[in-house]
Short mmCIF file of C-alpha atoms and ligand atoms in Angstrom, two decimals:
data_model
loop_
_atom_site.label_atom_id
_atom_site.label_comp_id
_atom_site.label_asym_id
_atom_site.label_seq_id
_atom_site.Cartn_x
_atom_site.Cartn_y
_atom_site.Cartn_z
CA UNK A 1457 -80.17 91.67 -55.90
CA UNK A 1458 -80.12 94.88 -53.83
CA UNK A 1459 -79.73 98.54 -55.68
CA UNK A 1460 -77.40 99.79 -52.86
CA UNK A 1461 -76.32 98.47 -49.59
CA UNK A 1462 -74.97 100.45 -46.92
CA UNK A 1463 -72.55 98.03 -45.11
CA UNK A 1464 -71.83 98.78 -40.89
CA UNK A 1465 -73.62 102.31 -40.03
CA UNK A 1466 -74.04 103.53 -36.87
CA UNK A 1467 -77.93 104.15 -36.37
CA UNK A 1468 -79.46 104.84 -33.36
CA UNK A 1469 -76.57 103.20 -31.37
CA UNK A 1470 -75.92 100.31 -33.18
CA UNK A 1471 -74.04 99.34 -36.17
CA UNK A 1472 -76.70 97.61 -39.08
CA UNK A 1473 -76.52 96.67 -42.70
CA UNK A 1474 -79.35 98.38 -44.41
CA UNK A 1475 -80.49 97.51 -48.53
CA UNK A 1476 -82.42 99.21 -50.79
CA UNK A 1477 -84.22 97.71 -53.60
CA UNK A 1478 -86.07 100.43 -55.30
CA UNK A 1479 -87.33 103.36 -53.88
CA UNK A 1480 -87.65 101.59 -50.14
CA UNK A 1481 -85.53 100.12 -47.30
CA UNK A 1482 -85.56 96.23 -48.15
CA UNK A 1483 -84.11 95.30 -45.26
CA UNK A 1484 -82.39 96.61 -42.01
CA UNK A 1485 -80.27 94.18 -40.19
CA UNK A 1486 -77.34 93.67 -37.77
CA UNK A 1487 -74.04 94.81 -39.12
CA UNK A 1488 -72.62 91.57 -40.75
CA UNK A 1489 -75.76 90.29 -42.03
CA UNK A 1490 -76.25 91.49 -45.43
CA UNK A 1491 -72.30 91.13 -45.67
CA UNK A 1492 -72.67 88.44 -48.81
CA UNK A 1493 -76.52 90.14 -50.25
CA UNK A 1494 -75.11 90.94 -53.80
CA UNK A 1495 -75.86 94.95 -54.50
CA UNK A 1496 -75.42 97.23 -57.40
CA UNK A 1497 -73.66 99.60 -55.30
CA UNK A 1498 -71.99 99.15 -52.19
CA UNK A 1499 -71.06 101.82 -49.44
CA UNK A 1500 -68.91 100.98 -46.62
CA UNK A 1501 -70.94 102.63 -43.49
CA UNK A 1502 -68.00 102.08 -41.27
CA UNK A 1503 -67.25 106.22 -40.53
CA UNK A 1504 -70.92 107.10 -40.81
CA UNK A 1505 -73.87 108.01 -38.66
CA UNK A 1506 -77.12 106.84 -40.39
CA UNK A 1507 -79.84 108.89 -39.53
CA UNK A 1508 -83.29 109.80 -41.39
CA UNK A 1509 -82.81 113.29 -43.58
CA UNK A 1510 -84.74 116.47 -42.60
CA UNK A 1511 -87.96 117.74 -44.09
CA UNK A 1512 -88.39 121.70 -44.21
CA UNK A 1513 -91.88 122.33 -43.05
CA UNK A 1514 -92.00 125.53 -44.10
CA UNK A 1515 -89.84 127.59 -46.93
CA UNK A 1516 -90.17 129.77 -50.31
CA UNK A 1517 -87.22 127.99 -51.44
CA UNK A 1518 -86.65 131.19 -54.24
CA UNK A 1519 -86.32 133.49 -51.55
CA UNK A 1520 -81.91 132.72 -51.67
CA UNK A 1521 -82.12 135.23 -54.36
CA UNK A 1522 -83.63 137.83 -51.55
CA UNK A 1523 -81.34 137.10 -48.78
CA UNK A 1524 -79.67 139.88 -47.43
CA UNK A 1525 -81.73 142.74 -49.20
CA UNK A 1526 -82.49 144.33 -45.54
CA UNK A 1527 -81.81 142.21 -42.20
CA UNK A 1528 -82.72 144.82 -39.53
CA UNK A 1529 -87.05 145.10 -40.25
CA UNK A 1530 -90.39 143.93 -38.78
CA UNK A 1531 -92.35 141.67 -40.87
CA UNK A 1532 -94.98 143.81 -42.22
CA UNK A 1533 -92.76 147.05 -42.92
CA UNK A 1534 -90.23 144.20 -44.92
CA UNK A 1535 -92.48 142.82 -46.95
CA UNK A 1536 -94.45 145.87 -47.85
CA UNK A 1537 -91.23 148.59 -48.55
CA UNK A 1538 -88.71 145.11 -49.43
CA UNK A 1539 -89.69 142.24 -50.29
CA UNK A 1540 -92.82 142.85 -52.21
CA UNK A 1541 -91.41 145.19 -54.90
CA UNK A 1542 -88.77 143.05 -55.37
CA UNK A 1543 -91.10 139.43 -55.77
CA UNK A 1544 -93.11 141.92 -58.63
CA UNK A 1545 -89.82 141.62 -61.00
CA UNK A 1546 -89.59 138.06 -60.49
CA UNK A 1547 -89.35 135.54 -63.53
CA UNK A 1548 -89.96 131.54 -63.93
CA UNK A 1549 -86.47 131.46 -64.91
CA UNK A 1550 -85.07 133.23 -61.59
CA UNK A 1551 -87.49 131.33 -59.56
CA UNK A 1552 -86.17 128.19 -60.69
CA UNK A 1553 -82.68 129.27 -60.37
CA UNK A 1554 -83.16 130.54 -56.74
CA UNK A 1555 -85.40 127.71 -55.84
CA UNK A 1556 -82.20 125.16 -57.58
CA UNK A 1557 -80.06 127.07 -54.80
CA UNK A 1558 -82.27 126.43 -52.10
CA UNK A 1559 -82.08 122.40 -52.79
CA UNK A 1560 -78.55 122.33 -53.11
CA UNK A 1561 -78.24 124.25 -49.76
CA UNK A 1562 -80.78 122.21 -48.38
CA UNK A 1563 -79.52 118.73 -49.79
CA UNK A 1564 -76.06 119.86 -48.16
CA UNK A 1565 -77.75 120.10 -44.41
CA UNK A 1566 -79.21 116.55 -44.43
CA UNK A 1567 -83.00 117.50 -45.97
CA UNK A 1568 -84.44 116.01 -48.34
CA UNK A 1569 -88.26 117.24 -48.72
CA UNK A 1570 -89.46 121.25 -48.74
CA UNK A 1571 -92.87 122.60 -48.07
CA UNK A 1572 -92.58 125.60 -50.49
CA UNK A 1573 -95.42 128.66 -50.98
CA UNK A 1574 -94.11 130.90 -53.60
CA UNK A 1575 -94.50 132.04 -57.20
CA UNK A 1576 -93.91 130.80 -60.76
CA UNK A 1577 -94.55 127.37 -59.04
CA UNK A 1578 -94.29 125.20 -62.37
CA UNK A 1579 -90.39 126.62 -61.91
CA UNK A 1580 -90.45 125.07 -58.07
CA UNK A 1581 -91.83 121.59 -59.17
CA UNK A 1582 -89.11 121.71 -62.38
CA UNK A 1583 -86.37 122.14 -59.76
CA UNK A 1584 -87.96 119.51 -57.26
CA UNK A 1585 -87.90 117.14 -59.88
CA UNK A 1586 -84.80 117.57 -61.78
CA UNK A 1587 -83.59 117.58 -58.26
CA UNK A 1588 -84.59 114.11 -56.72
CA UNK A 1589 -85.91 115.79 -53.94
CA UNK A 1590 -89.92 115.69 -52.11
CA UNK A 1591 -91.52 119.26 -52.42
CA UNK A 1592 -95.02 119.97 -51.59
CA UNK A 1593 -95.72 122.92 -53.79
CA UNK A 1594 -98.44 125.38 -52.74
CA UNK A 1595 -101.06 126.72 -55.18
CA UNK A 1596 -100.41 130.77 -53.58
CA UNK A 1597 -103.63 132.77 -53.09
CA UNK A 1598 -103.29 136.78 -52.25
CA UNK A 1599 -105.89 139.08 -53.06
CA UNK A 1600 -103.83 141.74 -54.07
CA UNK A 1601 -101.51 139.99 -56.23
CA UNK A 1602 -102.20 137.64 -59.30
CA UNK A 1603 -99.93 137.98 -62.32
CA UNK A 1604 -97.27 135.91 -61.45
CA UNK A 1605 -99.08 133.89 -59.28
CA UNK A 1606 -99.41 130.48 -61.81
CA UNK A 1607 -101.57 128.29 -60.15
CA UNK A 1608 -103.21 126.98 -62.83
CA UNK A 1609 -100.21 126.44 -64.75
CA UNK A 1610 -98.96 124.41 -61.59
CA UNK A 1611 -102.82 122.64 -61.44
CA UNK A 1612 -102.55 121.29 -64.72
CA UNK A 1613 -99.48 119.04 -63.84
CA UNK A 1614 -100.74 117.61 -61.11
CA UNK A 1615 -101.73 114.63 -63.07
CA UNK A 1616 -97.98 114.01 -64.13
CA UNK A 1617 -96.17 114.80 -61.16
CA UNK A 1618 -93.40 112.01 -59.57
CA UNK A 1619 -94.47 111.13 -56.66
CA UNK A 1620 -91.88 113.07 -54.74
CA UNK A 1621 -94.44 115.70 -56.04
CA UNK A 1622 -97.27 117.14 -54.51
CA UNK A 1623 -99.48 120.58 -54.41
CA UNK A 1624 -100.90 122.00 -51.19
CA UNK A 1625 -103.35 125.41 -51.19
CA UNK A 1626 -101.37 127.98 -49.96
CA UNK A 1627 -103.29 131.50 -49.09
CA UNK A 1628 -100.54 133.55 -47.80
CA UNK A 1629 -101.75 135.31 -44.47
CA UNK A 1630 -105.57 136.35 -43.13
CA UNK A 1631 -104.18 139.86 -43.43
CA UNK A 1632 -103.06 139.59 -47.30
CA UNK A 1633 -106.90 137.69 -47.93
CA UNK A 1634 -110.14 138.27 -47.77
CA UNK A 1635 -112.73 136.03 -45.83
CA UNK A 1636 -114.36 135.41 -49.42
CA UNK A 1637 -111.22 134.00 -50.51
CA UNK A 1638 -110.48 132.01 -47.17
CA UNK A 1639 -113.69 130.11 -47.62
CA UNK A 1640 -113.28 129.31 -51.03
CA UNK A 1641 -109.79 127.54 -50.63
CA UNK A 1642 -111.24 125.75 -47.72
CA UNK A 1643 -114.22 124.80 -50.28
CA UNK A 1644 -110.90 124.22 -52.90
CA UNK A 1645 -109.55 121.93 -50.26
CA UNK A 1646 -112.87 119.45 -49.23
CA UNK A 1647 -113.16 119.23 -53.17
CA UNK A 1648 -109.91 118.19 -54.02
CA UNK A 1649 -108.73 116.78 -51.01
CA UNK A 1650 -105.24 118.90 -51.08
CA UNK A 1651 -103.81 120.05 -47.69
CA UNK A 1652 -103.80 123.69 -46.73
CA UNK A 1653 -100.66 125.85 -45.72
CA UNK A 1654 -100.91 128.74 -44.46
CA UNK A 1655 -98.94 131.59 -42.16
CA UNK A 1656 -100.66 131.89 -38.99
CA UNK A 1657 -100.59 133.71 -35.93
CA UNK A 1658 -97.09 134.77 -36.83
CA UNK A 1659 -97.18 138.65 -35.48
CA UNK A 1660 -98.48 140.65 -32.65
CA UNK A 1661 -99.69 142.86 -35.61
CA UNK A 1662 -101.52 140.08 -37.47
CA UNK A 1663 -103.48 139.02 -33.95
CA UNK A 1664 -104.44 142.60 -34.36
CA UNK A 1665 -105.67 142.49 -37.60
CA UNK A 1666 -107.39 139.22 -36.50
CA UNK A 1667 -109.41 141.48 -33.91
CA UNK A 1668 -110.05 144.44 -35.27
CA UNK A 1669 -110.29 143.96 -39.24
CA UNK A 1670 -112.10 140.40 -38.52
CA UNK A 1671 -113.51 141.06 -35.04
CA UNK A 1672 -111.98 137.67 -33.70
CA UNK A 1673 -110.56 137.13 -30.26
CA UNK A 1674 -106.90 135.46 -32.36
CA UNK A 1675 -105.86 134.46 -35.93
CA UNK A 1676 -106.65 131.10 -35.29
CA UNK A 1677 -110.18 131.38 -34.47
CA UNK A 1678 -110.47 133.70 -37.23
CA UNK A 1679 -108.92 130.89 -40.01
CA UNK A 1680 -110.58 128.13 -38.13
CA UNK A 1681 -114.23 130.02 -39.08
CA UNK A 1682 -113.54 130.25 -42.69
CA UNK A 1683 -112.73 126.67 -42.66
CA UNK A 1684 -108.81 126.53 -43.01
CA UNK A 1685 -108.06 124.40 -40.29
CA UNK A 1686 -108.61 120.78 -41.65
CA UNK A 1687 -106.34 117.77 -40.64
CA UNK A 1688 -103.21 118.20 -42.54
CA UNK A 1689 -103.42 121.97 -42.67
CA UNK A 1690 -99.99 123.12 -42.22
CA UNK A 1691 -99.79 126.13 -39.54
CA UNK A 1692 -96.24 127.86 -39.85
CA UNK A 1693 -94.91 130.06 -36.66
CA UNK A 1694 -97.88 130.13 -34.67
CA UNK A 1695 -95.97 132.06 -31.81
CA UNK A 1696 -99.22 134.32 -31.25
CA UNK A 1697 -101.84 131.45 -29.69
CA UNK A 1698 -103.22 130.91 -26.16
CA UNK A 1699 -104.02 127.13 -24.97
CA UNK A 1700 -107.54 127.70 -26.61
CA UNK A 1701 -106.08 127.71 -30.35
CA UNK A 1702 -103.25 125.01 -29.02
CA UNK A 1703 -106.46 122.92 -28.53
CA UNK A 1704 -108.36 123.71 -31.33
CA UNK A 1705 -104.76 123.05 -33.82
CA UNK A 1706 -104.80 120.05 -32.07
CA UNK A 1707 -108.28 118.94 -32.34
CA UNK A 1708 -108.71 119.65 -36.08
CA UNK A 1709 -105.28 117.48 -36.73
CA UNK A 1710 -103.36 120.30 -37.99
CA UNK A 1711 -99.28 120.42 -38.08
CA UNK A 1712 -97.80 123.56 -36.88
CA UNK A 1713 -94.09 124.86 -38.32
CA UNK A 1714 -92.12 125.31 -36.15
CA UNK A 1715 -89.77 128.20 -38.00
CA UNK A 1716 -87.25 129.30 -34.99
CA UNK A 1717 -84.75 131.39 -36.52
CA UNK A 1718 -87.50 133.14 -38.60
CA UNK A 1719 -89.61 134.38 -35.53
CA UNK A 1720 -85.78 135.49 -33.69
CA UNK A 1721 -84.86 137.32 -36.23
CA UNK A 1722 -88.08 139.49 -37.19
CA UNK A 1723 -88.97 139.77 -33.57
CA UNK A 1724 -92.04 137.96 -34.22
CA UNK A 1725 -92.23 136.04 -31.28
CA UNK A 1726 -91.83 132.57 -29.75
CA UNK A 1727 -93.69 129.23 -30.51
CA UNK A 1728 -94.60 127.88 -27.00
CA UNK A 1729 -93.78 123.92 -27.98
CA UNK A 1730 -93.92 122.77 -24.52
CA UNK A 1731 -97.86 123.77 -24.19
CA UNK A 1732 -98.23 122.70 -28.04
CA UNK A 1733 -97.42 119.64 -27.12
CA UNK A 1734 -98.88 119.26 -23.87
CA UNK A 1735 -102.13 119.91 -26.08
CA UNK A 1736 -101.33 117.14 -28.02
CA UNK A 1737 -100.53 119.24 -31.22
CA UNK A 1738 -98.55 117.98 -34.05
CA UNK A 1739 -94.97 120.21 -34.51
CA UNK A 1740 -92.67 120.09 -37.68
CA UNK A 1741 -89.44 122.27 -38.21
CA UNK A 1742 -88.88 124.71 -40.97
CA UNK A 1743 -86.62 127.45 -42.33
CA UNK A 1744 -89.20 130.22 -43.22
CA UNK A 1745 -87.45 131.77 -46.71
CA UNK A 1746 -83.51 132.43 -47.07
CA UNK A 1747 -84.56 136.03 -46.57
CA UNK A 1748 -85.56 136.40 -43.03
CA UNK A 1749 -83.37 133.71 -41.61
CA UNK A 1750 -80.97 133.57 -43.79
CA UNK A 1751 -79.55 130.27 -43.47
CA UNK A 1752 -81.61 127.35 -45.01
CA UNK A 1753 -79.60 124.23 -43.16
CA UNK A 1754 -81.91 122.28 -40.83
CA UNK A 1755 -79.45 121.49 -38.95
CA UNK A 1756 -79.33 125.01 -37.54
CA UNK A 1757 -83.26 125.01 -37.57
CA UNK A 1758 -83.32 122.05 -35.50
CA UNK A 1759 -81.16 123.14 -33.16
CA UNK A 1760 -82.47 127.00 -32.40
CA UNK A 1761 -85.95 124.69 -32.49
CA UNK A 1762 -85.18 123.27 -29.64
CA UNK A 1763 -83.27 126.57 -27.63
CA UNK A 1764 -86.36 128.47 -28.35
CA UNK A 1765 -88.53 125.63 -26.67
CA UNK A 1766 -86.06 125.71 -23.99
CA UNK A 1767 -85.74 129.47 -23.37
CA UNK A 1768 -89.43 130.10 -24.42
CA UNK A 1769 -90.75 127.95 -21.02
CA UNK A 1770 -88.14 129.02 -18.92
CA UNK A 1771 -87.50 125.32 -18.47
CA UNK A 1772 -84.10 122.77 -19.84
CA UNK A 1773 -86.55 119.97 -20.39
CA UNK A 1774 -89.55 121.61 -22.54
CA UNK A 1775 -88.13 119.82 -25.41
CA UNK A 1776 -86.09 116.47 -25.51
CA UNK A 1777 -83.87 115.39 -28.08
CA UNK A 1778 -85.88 112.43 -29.29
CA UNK A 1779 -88.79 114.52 -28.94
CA UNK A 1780 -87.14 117.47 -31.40
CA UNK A 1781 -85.50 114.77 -33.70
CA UNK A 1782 -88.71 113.11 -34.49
CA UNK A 1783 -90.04 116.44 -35.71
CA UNK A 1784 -87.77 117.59 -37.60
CA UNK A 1785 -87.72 114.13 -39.17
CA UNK A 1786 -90.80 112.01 -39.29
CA UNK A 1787 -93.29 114.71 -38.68
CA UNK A 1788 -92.21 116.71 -41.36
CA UNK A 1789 -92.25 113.74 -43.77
CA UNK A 1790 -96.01 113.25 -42.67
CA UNK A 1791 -96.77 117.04 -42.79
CA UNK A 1792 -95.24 116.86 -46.44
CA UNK A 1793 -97.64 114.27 -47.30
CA UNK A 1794 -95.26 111.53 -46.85
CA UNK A 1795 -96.02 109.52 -43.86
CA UNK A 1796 -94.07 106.58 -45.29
CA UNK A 1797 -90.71 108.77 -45.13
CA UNK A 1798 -88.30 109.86 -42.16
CA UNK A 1799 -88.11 106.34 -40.57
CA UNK A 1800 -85.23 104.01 -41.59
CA UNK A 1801 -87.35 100.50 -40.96
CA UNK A 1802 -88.01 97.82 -44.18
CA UNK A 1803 -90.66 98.72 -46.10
CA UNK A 1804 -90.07 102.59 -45.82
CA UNK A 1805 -89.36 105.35 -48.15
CA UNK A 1806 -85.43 105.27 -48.68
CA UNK A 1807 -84.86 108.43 -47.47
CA UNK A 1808 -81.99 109.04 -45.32
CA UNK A 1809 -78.13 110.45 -44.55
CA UNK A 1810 -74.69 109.66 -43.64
CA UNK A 1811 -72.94 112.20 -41.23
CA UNK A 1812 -69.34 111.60 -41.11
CA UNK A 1813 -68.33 110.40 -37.41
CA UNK A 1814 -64.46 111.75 -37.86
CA UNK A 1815 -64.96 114.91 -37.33
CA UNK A 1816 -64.76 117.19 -34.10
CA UNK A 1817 -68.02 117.15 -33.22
CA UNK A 1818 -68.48 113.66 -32.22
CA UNK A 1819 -65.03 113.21 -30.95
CA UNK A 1820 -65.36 113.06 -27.64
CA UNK A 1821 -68.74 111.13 -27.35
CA UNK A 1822 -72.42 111.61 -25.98
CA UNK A 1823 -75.24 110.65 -28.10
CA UNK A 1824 -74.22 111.02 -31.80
CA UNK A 1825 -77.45 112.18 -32.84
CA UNK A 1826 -77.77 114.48 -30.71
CA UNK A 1827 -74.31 116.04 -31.19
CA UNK A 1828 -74.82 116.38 -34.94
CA UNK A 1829 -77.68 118.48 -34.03
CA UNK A 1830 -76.29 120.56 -31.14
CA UNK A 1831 -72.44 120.40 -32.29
CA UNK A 1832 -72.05 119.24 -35.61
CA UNK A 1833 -73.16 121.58 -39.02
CA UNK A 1834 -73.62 121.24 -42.66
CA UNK A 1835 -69.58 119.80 -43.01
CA UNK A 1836 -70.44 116.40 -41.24
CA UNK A 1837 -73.45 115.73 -43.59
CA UNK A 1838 -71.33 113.35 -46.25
CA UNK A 1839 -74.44 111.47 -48.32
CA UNK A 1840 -77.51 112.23 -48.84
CA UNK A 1841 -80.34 109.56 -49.92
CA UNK A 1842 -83.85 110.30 -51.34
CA UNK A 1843 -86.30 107.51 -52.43
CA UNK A 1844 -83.67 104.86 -53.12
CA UNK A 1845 -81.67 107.80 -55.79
CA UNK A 1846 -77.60 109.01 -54.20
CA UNK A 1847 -78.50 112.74 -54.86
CA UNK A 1848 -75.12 113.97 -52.87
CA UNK A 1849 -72.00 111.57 -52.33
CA UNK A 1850 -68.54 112.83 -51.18
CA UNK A 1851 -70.75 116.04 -50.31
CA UNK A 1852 -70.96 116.33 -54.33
CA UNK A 1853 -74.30 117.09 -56.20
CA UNK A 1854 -74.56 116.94 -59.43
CA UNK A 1855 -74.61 120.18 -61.62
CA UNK A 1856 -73.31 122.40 -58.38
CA UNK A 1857 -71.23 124.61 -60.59
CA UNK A 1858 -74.22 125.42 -63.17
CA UNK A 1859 -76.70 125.71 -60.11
CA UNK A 1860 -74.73 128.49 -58.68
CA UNK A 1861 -73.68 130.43 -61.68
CA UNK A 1862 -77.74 130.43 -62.64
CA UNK A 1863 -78.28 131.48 -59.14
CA UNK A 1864 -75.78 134.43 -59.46
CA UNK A 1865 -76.85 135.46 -63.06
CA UNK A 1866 -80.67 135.51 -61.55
CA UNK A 1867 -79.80 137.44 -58.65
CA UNK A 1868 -77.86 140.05 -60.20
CA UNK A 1869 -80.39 140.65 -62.59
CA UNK A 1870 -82.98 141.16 -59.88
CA UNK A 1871 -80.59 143.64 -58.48
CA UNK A 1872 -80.04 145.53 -61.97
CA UNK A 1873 -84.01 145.70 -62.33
CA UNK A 1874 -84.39 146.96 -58.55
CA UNK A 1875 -81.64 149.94 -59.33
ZN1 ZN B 2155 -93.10 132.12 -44.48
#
């Protein structure tokens, strides 16, 4: 006895019956096949796309209750003059509010899993789980900030999380750390064996710092000598870095995020993919926070991911589909810390989505998976699977109402403490 069967899905251009028995594919056949298999539940895959969900390599999920607050600023001025005082007055409650918003945006976009670095982070894993989704929560580490910072809140679950759950070291930025603090994460890190995430290389201003605060030739050299860059370490933007950091990223087995819409929209600059990947580096796709991008659906992501690439080298085949598809899929599964997620083969995590096939987008053919990305949005995305559980169906998730009254009671009373 299957727990679900999906029954005639189109995936990657052919039409297969796939079953789930707990939280993994049991089996993915020809359409027909599994036609008698007895299953708990039963969905008729006939309108569908089946495709593997995203994974956001790169978010602070609470940030929804910041979007908008000033769209027209440079990183360091916004986070200084906006963003800063405003993450001060933050609460557990709002966090997990903002961060329940997030998901549910997320969740509605096709993604499944979320890379998160924020505060109040026993509120981020609450969501997460309550959710159904895969979250790798980061353990944040700023020197000038520590009060609602609750790592060790957040350390002492570790021993109970799900194991959609896990926790990542997260120092912000070299320029809100010191070198003392740098090398004791990375010590943190060898201990306990948790990946790092980190901003890197994001700004022209931060390669600055880099130089003259640090007296190294780029950011990455400089978080490569206090130890940060360790296979698994999680890179996001990187748009600052000659072919000598591509190499190093590469050599040390790091993941870079790949955060598009982010870097367009604060000027920050532009990820060179094609030489990333020519150096053999590892690429996922994230959002960056709701407040400097301000969408959260991957979808989009995906899609600017790959006109950035384009653009970026001056050249329409710096990034194929299959190429961008697998990262914003099965790379970011692996960069979340689940490598067995983001394929749909037996044996794998049961992660994935249907995408509704009548609908303009895919219409008048071409490569269905590549016309959700580069035609389709959010409106297509009609089911959404993670580790065996339904967590949307009929676009529905459960608790939407409640999740966006919290999220509008949390945000307004940011706004009342701000005034
Ligand atoms: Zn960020």
């Amino acid at each position: 006895m299957f727990d679900l069967a999906i029954d005639g899905a189109l995936l990657r251009g052919r039409r297969v019956d796939v079953a789930v028995r707990g939280t993994r594919f049991a089996a993915v056949e020809p359409a027909g096949t599994l036609a008698g298999a007895a299953a708990r539940e039963r969905i008729d895959g006939a309108r569908f796309l089946l495709r593997p969900p995203f994974y956001n390599a790169h978010t602070h999920q609470a940030m929804t209750l910041l979007r908008g607050v000033d769209d027209d600023c440079a990183l360091m001025d916004w986070l200084r003059r906006v963003v800063w005082p405003r993450e001060a007055r933050l609460t557990a409650e709002a966090v997990y509010a903002g961060t329940r918003l997030a998901i549910l945006e997320g969740l509605r976009s096709g993604c499944v899993g979320f890379n998160d670095m924020y505060f109040h982070q026993p509120a981020v894993i609450r969501a997460a789980a309550e959710m159904g989704v895969r979250a790798r929560v980061g353990l944040m580490f700023m020197d000038q900030v520590s009060d609602h910072i609750e790592n060790a809140a957040a350390w002492a679950l570790r021993d109970g999380l799900p194991p959609t759950i896990g926790l990542s070291l997260a120092p912000h930025a070299l320029y809100t750390t010191t070198p003392e603090l740098l090398r004791r994460v990375a010590a943190r890190a060898a201990e306990t064996g948790l990946p790092i995430h980190t901003h890197a290389a994001e700004t022209a201003a931060e390669a600055a710092i880099a130089r003259e605060r640090f007296g190294f030739g780029s950011p990455i050299a400089y978080l490569d000598a206090c130890g940060l860059l360790r296979p698994g370490t999680v890179l996001a933007h990187c748009c600052h870095v000659d072919d000598a950091d591509l190499a190093l990223i590469a050599e040390r087995g790091c993941v870079v995020a790949h955060c598009p819409q982010s870097n367009q929209k604060l000027a920050s600059g532009v990820f060179p993919w094609a030489r990333a990947a020519a150096a053999g580096v590892r690429v996922a796709v994230g959002t960056d926070g709701a407040a400097s991008n301000n969408g959260l659906s991957m979808i989009a992501e995906a899609k600017a991911a790959a006109l950035s690439a384009k653009l970026g080298a001056g050249s329409p085949d710096a990034l194929r589909f299959a190429d961008l598809d697998r990262a914003a899929t099965e790379v970011g599964a692996a960069a979340l810390g689940f490598p067995e997620a983001g394929r749909i083969v037996p044996g794998a995590e049961a992660d994935c989505i249907l995408v509704d096939l009548e609908n303009p987008a895919f219409a008048g053919g071409g490569d269905p998976d590549a016309n959700f990305v580069y035609a389709a949005d959010s409106a297509c995305v009609d089911t959404v699977l993670c580790a065996g559980r339904v967590l949307m169906r009929g676009r529905r998730v459960a608790d939407e109402a409640a999740i966006l009254a919290d999220a509008r009671r949390a945000a307004e009373s940011l706004r009342r403490a701000a005034d």
